[in-house]
Amino acid sequence: MAWIPERAEGESKERVAFIGLGNMGSPMTTRLVAAGHSVSGFDVSAAARARFAEHGGAPADSAVAAVADAAVVILMLPNSDVVDAVVAEMLPHVRAGALLVDMSSSEPLRTRALAETVAAGGARLIDAPVSGGVKGATAGTLAIMVGGPAESFAEVSELLSALGKPTHVGAIGAGHALKAINNLMSAIHLWGSSEAMLTGIAFGLDPEVMLEVINASSGRSGSTQLKWPSFIVPETYDSGFALALMLKDMRIATSLATELGIPHELGDEAVAHWTRASADLGAGADHTEVARWLRERGSSAPEGRVETKERG
Ligand code: NAD
C-alpha cells in the first residue's frame, strides 16, 4: 500500500519535509512540488531557503520546524556527520512512526547504527542515495538505491518515482554501500579516462572524435559518455558535484573494503591521487576539474602536445 492515500483530483498530496536544499536538494524539491506535494524544507543557507521558496516550497526556520507533522522526512545533506547531527536534533519532534529517508551519500555502517537510534525514538529510517547528478535530479531520472525493509520501500516508492527510478537494493545501509562503491568506480573511470584523453590529445587526436569512437568501444564509461563531453571539453567544469564530496564517497568505499577484508589497492591509489588534486584545487572545486588539473600538471612535450606524423 502506498503511503500517500488516493486523493481526489486537485487535492494536494501529503506533506513532505526536506532537509538540505543544495545542488541536489534544490532540483529534487522542485520536482516534488511539481508532482503535487506540499514540501516544507530547511537548509542552514539562507540563499538555499530563498531559492526553495521561489520554486514553490515552504521554507522553515529550522529542521525541527520543517518536520512537524510530516509523514516522510527526506535528508539530502553532505555526509554522515551532518545527517547524525540533524537527526539527533529533529528526532524528538518528528511525528510518531514517521519515515526518515536519507538520500545523502552517507556511511553505510553509521546508517545501520542511526536506524537503531531512530527506531528507539519511535520513527523509522531507510537509506536512498542517488546517482545521476544535478542533471538527473532536474530531469527526474536519478538512479535511487533504497536500503531498508521491503514495506518501507513500498511505502515510499511512489514518492521517489517523482525523482527517478527507485530500486530496492537490500537491508538498511545497502543503498549507501552501493552508492559509495559506484562512486569509487566513477572516480577511477574519470581519472583513467582523463589520463587517456590527455594522451590522445597530446598525440594530436581531436577530443570529440576520440569520444565518439570510445563511446562506441570498450573503453567507454559515464566519464566519456557524460562528463568529458558536457563539462570537460567545453571547459565549464560545472557538473554541480564537488570534488570534496567525491573524495568522501571514495573513502567510504575503501573503508568498507578494509572493514570487510577485501583487497583495494587501486582504490587506495585513487584516493591518494584525488587527495592531491583536492589539496591543489581547494574545497570549492567541481570534481570534473581533476581533468584540468591533470592537464595543467603538464607534460614533457612543449605546450603539452606532440604532433601526429602526417599520413602517407
Ligand atoms: P550541497 O553541498 O550542494 O548541498 C548540501 C546542503 O546541505 C547545502 O545547501 C548546505 O547548506 C546544507 N546543510 C549543511 N549542513 C546542514 C544542516 N546542519 N542543516 C540543514 N542543511 C545543512 O551538496 P549536494 O551536491 O546537494 O549533495 C548532497 C548529498 O548528495 C551529498 O551527500 C552528496 O555526496 C550527494 N550527491 C551529490 C550529487 C551531485 O551531483 N551533486 C550526486 C549524487 C549524490
Coordinates of N, CA, C and O in Angstrom, one line a residue, residues 137-255:
A137 N 18.8 14.9 -11.3 CA 17.9 15.5 -10.3 C 16.9 16.4 -11.0 O 15.7 16.4 -10.6
T138 N 17.3 17.2 -11.9 CA 16.5 18.2 -12.6 C 15.5 17.4 -13.5 O 14.3 17.8 -13.6
A139 N 16.0 16.4 -14.2 CA 15.2 15.7 -15.2 C 14.3 14.6 -14.5 O 13.4 14.1 -15.1
G140 N 14.5 14.3 -13.2 CA 13.8 13.2 -12.6 C 14.2 11.9 -13.0 O 13.4 11.0 -13.1
T141 N 15.5 11.7 -13.3 CA 16.0 10.4 -13.9 C 17.0 9.8 -13.0 O 17.9 9.1 -13.4
L142 N 17.0 10.2 -11.7 CA 18.1 9.7 -10.8 C 17.9 8.1 -10.6 O 16.8 7.6 -10.6
A143 N 19.0 7.5 -10.5 CA 19.0 6.1 -10.0 C 19.0 6.1 -8.5 O 19.8 6.8 -7.9
I144 N 17.9 5.6 -7.9 CA 17.8 5.7 -6.4 C 17.9 4.3 -5.8 O 17.2 3.4 -6.1
M145 N 18.9 4.2 -4.9 CA 19.3 2.9 -4.3 C 18.7 2.8 -2.9 O 19.3 3.4 -2.0
V146 N 17.7 2.0 -2.7 CA 17.0 2.0 -1.4 C 17.4 0.9 -0.6 O 17.3 -0.3 -1.0
G147 N 17.8 1.2 0.7 CA 18.1 0.1 1.6 C 17.2 0.2 2.8 O 16.9 1.3 3.3
G148 N 16.6 -0.9 3.2 CA 15.6 -0.9 4.3 C 14.6 -2.0 4.1 O 14.7 -2.7 3.1
P149 N 13.6 -2.1 5.0 CA 12.6 -3.1 4.9 C 11.8 -2.9 3.6 O 11.5 -1.8 3.2
A150 N 11.3 -4.1 3.0 CA 10.5 -4.0 1.8 C 9.3 -3.2 2.0 O 8.9 -2.5 1.0
E151 N 8.7 -3.2 3.2 CA 7.4 -2.5 3.4 C 7.7 -1.0 3.3 O 6.9 -0.2 2.8
S152 N 8.8 -0.6 3.8 CA 9.2 0.9 3.8 C 9.4 1.3 2.3 O 9.0 2.4 1.9
F153 N 10.1 0.4 1.6 CA 10.3 0.7 0.2 C 9.0 0.9 -0.6 O 8.8 1.8 -1.3
A154 N 8.1 -0.1 -0.3 CA 6.8 0.0 -1.0 C 6.0 1.3 -0.6 O 5.4 2.0 -1.4
E155 N 6.2 1.7 0.7 CA 5.5 3.0 1.1 C 6.0 4.2 0.4 O 5.2 5.1 0.1
V156 N 7.3 4.2 0.1 CA 7.9 5.4 -0.4 C 8.2 5.4 -1.9 O 8.6 6.5 -2.5
S157 N 8.0 4.3 -2.5 CA 8.4 4.2 -3.9 C 7.6 5.1 -4.9 O 8.2 5.7 -5.8
E158 N 6.4 5.4 -4.6 CA 5.6 6.3 -5.5 C 6.2 7.7 -5.3 O 6.4 8.4 -6.3
L159 N 6.5 8.1 -4.1 CA 7.0 9.4 -3.9 C 8.4 9.6 -4.6 O 8.7 10.6 -5.3
L160 N 9.2 8.5 -4.4 CA 10.6 8.6 -5.0 C 10.5 8.6 -6.5 O 11.4 9.1 -7.2
S161 N 9.4 8.0 -7.1 CA 9.3 7.9 -8.5 C 9.3 9.3 -9.2 O 9.5 9.5 -10.4
A162 N 8.9 10.3 -8.4 CA 8.9 11.7 -8.9 C 10.4 12.2 -9.1 O 10.6 13.2 -9.8
L163 N 11.3 11.5 -8.5 CA 12.7 11.9 -8.6 C 13.6 11.0 -9.5 O 14.7 11.4 -9.9
G164 N 13.1 9.8 -9.8 CA 13.9 8.9 -10.7 C 13.4 7.5 -10.5 O 12.2 7.3 -10.3
K165 N 14.3 6.6 -10.7 CA 13.9 5.1 -10.6 C 14.4 4.5 -9.3 O 15.6 4.2 -9.2
P166 N 13.5 4.3 -8.4 CA 13.9 3.6 -7.1 C 14.1 2.1 -7.3 O 13.2 1.5 -7.9
T167 N 15.1 1.6 -6.8 CA 15.4 0.1 -6.8 C 15.7 -0.3 -5.3 O 16.5 0.3 -4.7
H168 N 15.0 -1.4 -4.9 CA 15.2 -1.9 -3.5 C 16.5 -2.7 -3.6 O 16.5 -3.8 -4.2
V169 N 17.6 -2.3 -3.0 CA 18.9 -3.0 -3.1 C 19.2 -3.8 -2.0 O 20.3 -4.5 -2.0
G170 N 18.5 -3.8 -0.9 CA 18.8 -4.6 0.3 C 18.4 -4.0 1.6 O 17.5 -3.1 1.6
A171 N 19.0 -4.5 2.7 CA 18.6 -4.1 4.0 C 19.2 -2.7 4.3 O 19.9 -2.1 3.5
I172 N 18.9 -2.1 5.4 CA 19.3 -0.8 5.8 C 20.9 -0.7 5.6 O 21.6 -1.5 6.0
G173 N 21.3 0.4 4.9 CA 22.7 0.6 4.7 C 23.2 0.1 3.3 O 24.2 0.6 2.8
A174 N 22.3 -0.7 2.7 CA 22.7 -1.3 1.4 C 22.8 -0.2 0.3 O 23.7 -0.3 -0.6
G175 N 21.9 0.7 0.4 CA 21.9 1.8 -0.6 C 23.2 2.6 -0.5 O 23.9 2.9 -1.5
H176 N 23.6 2.9 0.8 CA 24.8 3.7 1.0 C 26.0 3.0 0.6 O 27.0 3.6 0.1
A177 N 26.0 1.7 0.8 CA 27.2 0.9 0.4 C 27.3 0.9 -1.1 O 28.4 1.2 -1.7
L178 N 26.2 0.7 -1.8 CA 26.2 0.6 -3.2 C 26.6 2.0 -3.9 O 27.4 2.0 -4.8
K179 N 26.1 3.0 -3.3 CA 26.4 4.3 -3.8 C 27.9 4.6 -3.7 O 28.5 5.1 -4.6
A180 N 28.5 4.3 -2.6 CA 29.9 4.6 -2.4 C 30.7 3.7 -3.3 O 31.7 4.2 -4.0
I181 N 30.4 2.5 -3.5 CA 31.1 1.6 -4.4 C 31.0 2.2 -5.9 O 31.9 2.2 -6.6
N182 N 29.8 2.6 -6.2 CA 29.6 3.2 -7.6 C 30.5 4.4 -7.8 O 31.1 4.5 -8.8
N183 N 30.6 5.2 -6.7 CA 31.3 6.5 -6.9 C 32.9 6.2 -6.9 O 33.6 6.9 -7.6
L184 N 33.3 5.2 -6.2 CA 34.7 4.8 -6.3 C 35.0 4.4 -7.8 O 36.0 4.8 -8.3
M185 N 34.1 3.6 -8.3 CA 34.3 3.2 -9.8 C 34.3 4.4 -10.7 O 35.1 4.6 -11.6
S186 N 33.3 5.3 -10.4 CA 33.2 6.5 -11.2 C 34.4 7.4 -11.2 O 34.9 7.9 -12.2
A187 N 35.0 7.5 -9.9 CA 36.2 8.3 -9.8 C 37.4 7.7 -10.5 O 38.2 8.4 -11.1
I188 N 37.5 6.4 -10.4 CA 38.6 5.7 -11.1 C 38.5 5.9 -12.6 O 39.4 6.2 -13.3
H189 N 37.2 5.8 -13.1 CA 37.0 6.0 -14.5 C 37.3 7.4 -14.9 O 37.9 7.6 -16.0
L190 N 37.0 8.4 -14.1 CA 37.2 9.8 -14.5 C 38.7 10.0 -14.6 O 39.2 10.6 -15.5
W191 N 39.4 9.5 -13.6 CA 40.9 9.7 -13.6 C 41.5 9.0 -14.8 O 42.3 9.5 -15.6
G192 N 41.2 7.7 -15.0 CA 41.7 6.9 -16.0 C 41.4 7.5 -17.4 O 42.3 7.6 -18.3
S193 N 40.1 7.9 -17.6 CA 39.8 8.4 -18.9 C 40.4 9.8 -19.1 O 40.8 10.1 -20.3
S194 N 40.7 10.5 -18.1 CA 41.4 11.8 -18.3 C 42.8 11.6 -18.7 O 43.3 12.3 -19.6
E195 N 43.5 10.7 -18.0 CA 44.9 10.4 -18.5 C 44.9 9.9 -19.9 O 45.7 10.4 -20.7
A196 N 43.9 9.1 -20.3 CA 43.9 8.5 -21.6 C 43.5 9.6 -22.6 O 44.2 9.7 -23.7
M197 N 42.5 10.4 -22.3 CA 42.1 11.5 -23.3 C 43.3 12.5 -23.5 O 43.6 12.9 -24.6
L198 N 44.0 12.9 -22.4 CA 45.1 13.8 -22.5 C 46.2 13.2 -23.3 O 46.8 14.0 -24.1
T199 N 46.4 11.9 -23.2 CA 47.5 11.3 -24.0 C 47.1 11.4 -25.5 O 47.9 11.8 -26.4
G200 N 45.8 11.1 -25.8 CA 45.3 11.2 -27.2 C 45.4 12.6 -27.8 O 45.8 12.8 -28.9
I201 N 45.0 13.6 -26.9 CA 45.0 15.0 -27.4 C 46.5 15.4 -27.6 O 46.8 16.1 -28.6
A202 N 47.4 15.0 -26.7 CA 48.8 15.4 -26.9 C 49.3 14.8 -28.2 O 50.2 15.3 -28.8
F203 N 48.8 13.6 -28.5 CA 49.3 13.0 -29.8 C 48.7 13.7 -31.0 O 49.2 13.5 -32.1
G204 N 47.7 14.5 -30.8 CA 47.1 15.2 -31.9 C 45.7 14.8 -32.3 O 45.1 15.3 -33.2
L205 N 45.1 13.9 -31.5 CA 43.8 13.4 -31.8 C 42.8 14.5 -31.4 O 43.0 15.2 -30.4
D206 N 41.7 14.6 -32.1 CA 40.6 15.5 -31.8 C 39.8 14.9 -30.6 O 39.3 13.8 -30.8
P207 N 39.6 15.6 -29.5 CA 38.9 15.0 -28.4 C 37.4 14.6 -28.7 O 37.0 13.6 -28.2
E208 N 36.8 15.3 -29.6 CA 35.4 14.9 -30.0 C 35.4 13.6 -30.8 O 34.5 12.8 -30.6
V209 N 36.4 13.5 -31.7 CA 36.5 12.3 -32.4 C 36.8 11.1 -31.5 O 36.2 10.0 -31.6
M210 N 37.7 11.4 -30.6 CA 38.1 10.3 -29.6 C 36.8 9.8 -28.9 O 36.6 8.6 -28.7
L211 N 36.0 10.8 -28.4 CA 34.9 10.4 -27.5 C 33.8 9.7 -28.4 O 33.2 8.7 -27.9
E212 N 33.7 10.1 -29.6 CA 32.7 9.4 -30.5 C 33.1 8.0 -30.6 O 32.2 7.1 -30.5
V213 N 34.4 7.7 -30.9 CA 34.8 6.3 -31.1 C 34.9 5.5 -29.8 O 34.4 4.4 -29.7
I214 N 35.4 6.2 -28.7 CA 35.5 5.5 -27.4 C 34.1 5.1 -27.0 O 33.8 4.0 -26.4
N215 N 33.1 6.0 -27.2 CA 31.8 5.7 -26.7 C 31.0 4.7 -27.5 O 30.0 4.2 -27.1
A216 N 31.7 4.2 -28.6 CA 31.1 3.1 -29.3 C 32.1 1.9 -29.1 O 32.0 0.9 -29.9
S217 N 33.0 2.0 -28.2 CA 34.1 1.0 -28.0 C 34.1 0.6 -26.5 O 33.4 1.1 -25.7
S218 N 35.0 -0.3 -26.2 CA 35.1 -0.9 -24.9 C 35.6 0.0 -23.8 O 35.5 -0.3 -22.6
G219 N 36.2 1.1 -24.1 CA 36.8 2.0 -23.1 C 35.7 3.0 -22.5 O 36.1 3.8 -21.6
R220 N 34.5 2.9 -23.0 CA 33.5 3.9 -22.6 C 33.1 3.8 -21.1 O 33.2 2.7 -20.5
S221 N 32.7 4.9 -20.5 CA 32.2 4.9 -19.1 C 31.3 6.2 -19.0 O 31.2 7.0 -19.9
G222 N 30.7 6.3 -17.8 CA 30.0 7.6 -17.6 C 30.8 8.8 -17.8 O 30.3 9.9 -18.1
S223 N 32.1 8.7 -17.5 CA 33.0 9.8 -17.7 C 33.1 10.2 -19.2 O 33.2 11.4 -19.5
T224 N 33.3 9.2 -20.1 CA 33.4 9.5 -21.5 C 32.0 9.9 -22.1 O 31.9 10.6 -23.1
Q225 N 31.0 9.3 -21.6 CA 29.6 9.5 -22.1 C 29.0 10.8 -21.7 O 28.3 11.4 -22.4
L226 N 29.3 11.2 -20.4 CA 28.7 12.4 -19.9 C 29.7 13.5 -19.5 O 29.6 14.6 -20.0
K227 N 30.7 13.1 -18.6 CA 31.5 14.2 -18.0 C 32.4 14.8 -19.0 O 32.5 16.1 -19.0
W228 N 33.1 14.1 -19.8 CA 34.0 14.7 -20.8 C 33.2 15.6 -21.8 O 33.6 16.7 -21.9
P229 N 32.2 15.0 -22.5 CA 31.5 15.9 -23.4 C 30.8 17.1 -22.8 O 30.7 18.2 -23.4
S230 N 30.2 16.9 -21.6 CA 29.3 18.0 -21.0 C 30.1 19.1 -20.2 O 29.7 20.2 -20.2
F231 N 31.2 18.6 -19.5 CA 31.8 19.6 -18.6 C 33.3 19.8 -18.8 O 33.8 20.8 -18.4
I232 N 34.0 18.9 -19.5 CA 35.4 19.0 -19.6 C 35.8 19.6 -21.0 O 36.5 20.6 -21.0
V233 N 35.3 19.0 -22.1 CA 35.6 19.5 -23.4 C 35.2 21.0 -23.5 O 36.0 21.9 -23.9
P234 N 34.0 21.4 -23.0 CA 33.6 22.8 -23.1 C 34.2 23.6 -22.0 O 34.0 24.9 -22.0
E235 N 35.0 23.0 -21.1 CA 35.7 23.7 -20.0 C 34.8 24.5 -19.1 O 35.2 25.6 -18.6
T236 N 33.6 24.0 -18.8 CA 32.7 24.6 -17.9 C 32.9 24.1 -16.5 O 32.7 24.8 -15.5
Y237 N 33.3 22.9 -16.4 CA 33.6 22.2 -15.0 C 32.5 22.5 -14.0 O 32.7 22.9 -12.9
D238 N 31.2 22.4 -14.5 CA 30.1 22.8 -13.7 C 29.1 21.6 -13.5 O 27.9 21.8 -13.7
S239 N 29.6 20.5 -13.2 CA 28.7 19.3 -13.0 C 27.8 19.5 -11.8 O 26.7 18.9 -11.7
G240 N 28.2 20.3 -10.8 CA 27.5 20.5 -9.6 C 27.8 19.5 -8.5 O 27.1 19.4 -7.5
F241 N 28.8 18.6 -8.8 CA 29.2 17.6 -7.8 C 30.6 18.0 -7.3 O 31.5 17.9 -8.1
A242 N 30.7 18.4 -6.1 CA 32.0 18.8 -5.5 C 33.1 17.7 -5.5 O 32.7 16.6 -5.2
L243 N 34.3 18.1 -5.7 CA 35.4 17.2 -5.6 C 35.5 16.6 -4.2 O 35.7 15.4 -4.0
A244 N 35.3 17.5 -3.2 CA 35.3 17.0 -1.8 C 34.3 15.9 -1.5 O 34.6 15.0 -0.7
L245 N 33.1 16.0 -2.1 CA 32.1 15.0 -1.9 C 32.5 13.7 -2.6 O 32.2 12.6 -2.0
M246 N 33.1 13.8 -3.8 CA 33.5 12.6 -4.4 C 34.6 11.9 -3.6 O 34.5 10.6 -3.4
L247 N 35.5 12.6 -3.1 CA 36.6 12.1 -2.2 C 36.0 11.4 -1.0 O 36.4 10.3 -0.6
K248 N 35.0 12.0 -0.4 CA 34.3 11.5 0.8 C 33.7 10.1 0.4 O 33.9 9.1 1.1
D249 N 33.1 10.0 -0.8 CA 32.5 8.7 -1.2 C 33.5 7.7 -1.4 O 33.3 6.5 -1.1
M250 N 34.6 8.1 -2.0 CA 35.7 7.1 -2.3 C 36.3 6.5 -1.0 O 36.5 5.3 -0.9
R251 N 36.4 7.4 0.0 CA 36.9 7.0 1.3 C 35.9 6.0 2.0 O 36.3 5.1 2.7
I252 N 34.6 6.3 1.8 CA 33.6 5.4 2.4 C 33.8 4.0 1.8 O 33.8 3.0 2.5
A253 N 34.0 4.0 0.5 CA 34.1 2.7 -0.2 C 35.3 1.9 0.2 O 35.3 0.7 0.4
T254 N 36.5 2.6 0.3 CA 37.7 1.9 0.6 C 37.7 1.5 2.1 O 38.2 0.4 2.5
S255 N 37.1 2.3 3.0 CA 37.0 1.9 4.4 C 36.1 0.7 4.5 O 36.4 -0.2 5.3

